[in-house]
Amino acid sequence: MTLVKEESAGEPAGDSGEGEAREAYVPSPRRIERERYKRSRARRATAIAALSTLVTGVVLYLVVINAPGWPRTKETFFSAQYAREAFPKVLEGLWLNVRLLLVCGAAVLVLGMLIAVARTLRGPVFFPLRALAAAYTDFFRGLPLIINLMIVVLGVPALRLQGITVDPVLLGGTALTLTYSAYVAEVFRAGIESVHPSQRAAARSLGLNNRQALRYVVLPQAVRRQVPPLLNDLVSLQKDTGLVSIGGAVDAVRAADIIVGRSLNYTPYIVAGLVFVALTIPMTRFTDWVTARMDRRQAQGGSI
């Protein structure tokens, strides 16, 4: 690195600064060469990645189209006619999936937080509450979601209870909330337990009671640390909203299933799958961005 001293043009040497030189940064030839080398390596890596991706895509394409059953598969799963017919109806049904994601996502976060707090309460008096919270998480994390949906969506109406809804959308949303709140509760609990006990002790030394220390000191740090896994759970919830179709709710999957049942062509399933993928990818990329940002801040010693 070379430091070049230069005087201000048009200013006498005896003016303000008493002739002090201003230092301008000029990269050394070695640094310039190193940066040039890094750029060339990056361009070379990009070119190789693009070429390998193209070659892989061409090979896979040739393998698929040369398969003996490709003509029949193309007609059954990739029909442009049925894709055009299914797309607007799948989009109409997708609005139900989005609403389920918003409502169930909010309910899952609230219920999961309450269960996590119950599991971390201290003292023998709270043992029954801790035991119930632990039993809840163990049961619903072990129970397959599809079975939970069948029990709630099909079993509750069979009881014929007065005042209990039989709407498959509400029942399906309830089943999703029950299952995912168990997963989210464990995420929150891990965040709470990751906060060092000295944080709680410091809060108590400042005059806060246990409830205030939990609310103002422990929970903010716990939630901030667990944002990436929470977003991952929301991505999974977004996909699993399609399972409410087993109760007859006309969402994106059910809309595709109606067309398939009438035409015996499976292209609508492909359309519904691609729509879900298109909805999920932005959420996944946002989760990756948040995770990378928090990792960088943690590596730099900043607050996470």
XYZ file of C-alpha atoms in Angstrom, residues 135-285:
151
model
C -47.022 -35.033 27.505
C -48.608 -32.735 24.911
C -45.372 -32.227 22.988
C -44.423 -35.902 23.161
C -47.842 -37.046 21.951
C -48.335 -34.673 19.039
C -44.716 -34.840 17.876
C -45.011 -38.633 17.760
C -48.453 -38.743 16.141
C -48.267 -38.547 12.330
C -49.960 -35.426 11.022
C -52.112 -37.344 8.548
C -53.529 -39.502 11.358
C -54.150 -36.434 13.498
C -56.041 -34.850 10.620
C -58.169 -37.957 10.118
C -58.993 -38.186 13.815
C -59.995 -34.535 14.090
C -61.624 -34.030 10.678
C -63.462 -37.342 10.557
C -63.788 -38.257 14.226
C -65.106 -35.033 15.714
C -68.179 -34.817 13.388
C -68.959 -38.454 14.179
C -69.444 -37.531 17.849
C -72.385 -35.261 16.918
C -71.618 -32.858 19.727
C -73.848 -29.818 20.065
C -72.109 -26.529 19.299
C -69.025 -28.185 17.763
C -68.318 -27.234 14.169
C -68.130 -29.826 11.429
C -66.485 -27.473 8.933
C -63.499 -29.407 7.476
C -61.516 -26.184 7.106
C -61.807 -25.301 10.795
C -61.215 -28.873 11.901
C -58.249 -29.252 9.578
C -56.782 -25.989 10.836
C -57.240 -27.226 14.408
C -55.344 -30.422 13.640
C -52.517 -28.481 12.004
C -52.324 -26.156 15.012
C -52.224 -29.054 17.472
C -49.362 -30.768 15.670
C -47.213 -27.786 14.776
C -47.580 -26.106 18.169
C -45.807 -29.127 19.664
C -42.856 -28.649 17.297
C -42.749 -24.889 17.772
C -42.950 -25.295 21.552
C -39.727 -27.295 21.497
C -38.097 -24.626 19.346
C -39.086 -21.928 21.841
C -37.999 -24.088 24.778
C -34.583 -24.585 23.220
C -34.288 -20.829 22.808
C -35.304 -20.166 26.413
C -32.826 -22.695 27.756
C -30.058 -21.263 25.564
C -30.213 -17.963 27.478
C -27.514 -18.037 30.141
C -28.821 -18.105 33.740
C -26.754 -15.004 34.468
C -29.209 -13.012 32.334
C -32.073 -13.965 34.622
C -29.942 -13.341 37.698
C -28.968 -9.894 36.409
C -32.626 -9.068 35.807
C -33.515 -10.141 39.345
C -30.690 -8.003 40.735
C -32.259 -4.994 39.005
C -35.509 -5.555 40.861
C -37.479 -7.584 38.306
C -39.490 -10.543 39.490
C -39.466 -13.924 37.744
C -42.357 -13.057 35.427
C -40.822 -9.733 34.421
C -37.395 -11.285 33.886
C -38.943 -13.911 31.635
C -40.966 -11.360 29.671
C -38.431 -8.572 29.247
C -35.072 -10.375 29.319
C -35.303 -14.095 28.539
C -38.061 -14.320 25.919
C -36.756 -11.520 23.616
C -33.348 -13.200 23.426
C -34.848 -16.673 23.011
C -37.173 -15.652 20.165
C -34.423 -13.732 18.372
C -32.131 -16.758 18.447
C -34.806 -19.142 17.179
C -36.052 -17.140 14.186
C -34.493 -19.452 11.510
C -35.997 -22.721 12.857
C -39.330 -20.971 13.391
C -39.360 -19.869 9.763
C -38.528 -23.428 8.704
C -41.541 -24.692 10.629
C -43.741 -22.114 8.905
C -42.461 -23.309 5.521
C -43.434 -26.870 6.461
C -46.822 -25.657 7.690
C -47.421 -23.921 4.374
C -46.947 -27.209 2.516
C -48.993 -29.275 4.947
C -52.040 -27.024 4.618
C -52.736 -29.065 1.486
C -53.585 -32.041 3.695
C -56.874 -30.468 4.801
C -58.250 -31.713 1.492
C -58.764 -35.160 3.057
C -61.826 -33.743 4.806
C -63.331 -32.343 1.622
C -62.104 -28.755 1.868
C -61.574 -27.402 -1.642
C -58.021 -26.103 -1.494
C -55.401 -26.260 -4.233
C -54.884 -30.004 -3.825
C -58.589 -30.792 -3.731
C -59.239 -28.611 -6.785
C -56.608 -30.619 -8.666
C -58.060 -33.878 -7.340
C -61.523 -33.020 -8.675
C -60.161 -32.539 -12.186
C -58.088 -35.727 -11.948
C -61.121 -37.724 -10.857
C -63.063 -36.491 -13.862
C -60.354 -36.744 -16.532
C -58.082 -39.518 -15.187
C -55.186 -37.255 -16.135
C -52.640 -36.381 -13.432
C -51.423 -33.085 -14.862
C -53.445 -31.056 -12.295
C -51.370 -32.631 -9.522
C -48.218 -31.374 -11.228
C -49.761 -27.914 -11.516
C -50.717 -27.890 -7.824
C -47.250 -29.075 -6.854
C -45.551 -26.358 -8.892
C -47.818 -23.711 -7.368
C -46.858 -24.845 -3.864
C -43.185 -24.828 -4.837
C -43.502 -21.305 -6.227
C -45.096 -20.213 -2.940
C -42.520 -21.976 -0.786
C -39.302 -20.886 -2.525
C -39.504 -17.187 -1.476
C -40.093 -18.227 2.137
C -37.186 -20.652 1.987
C -34.829 -18.064 0.505
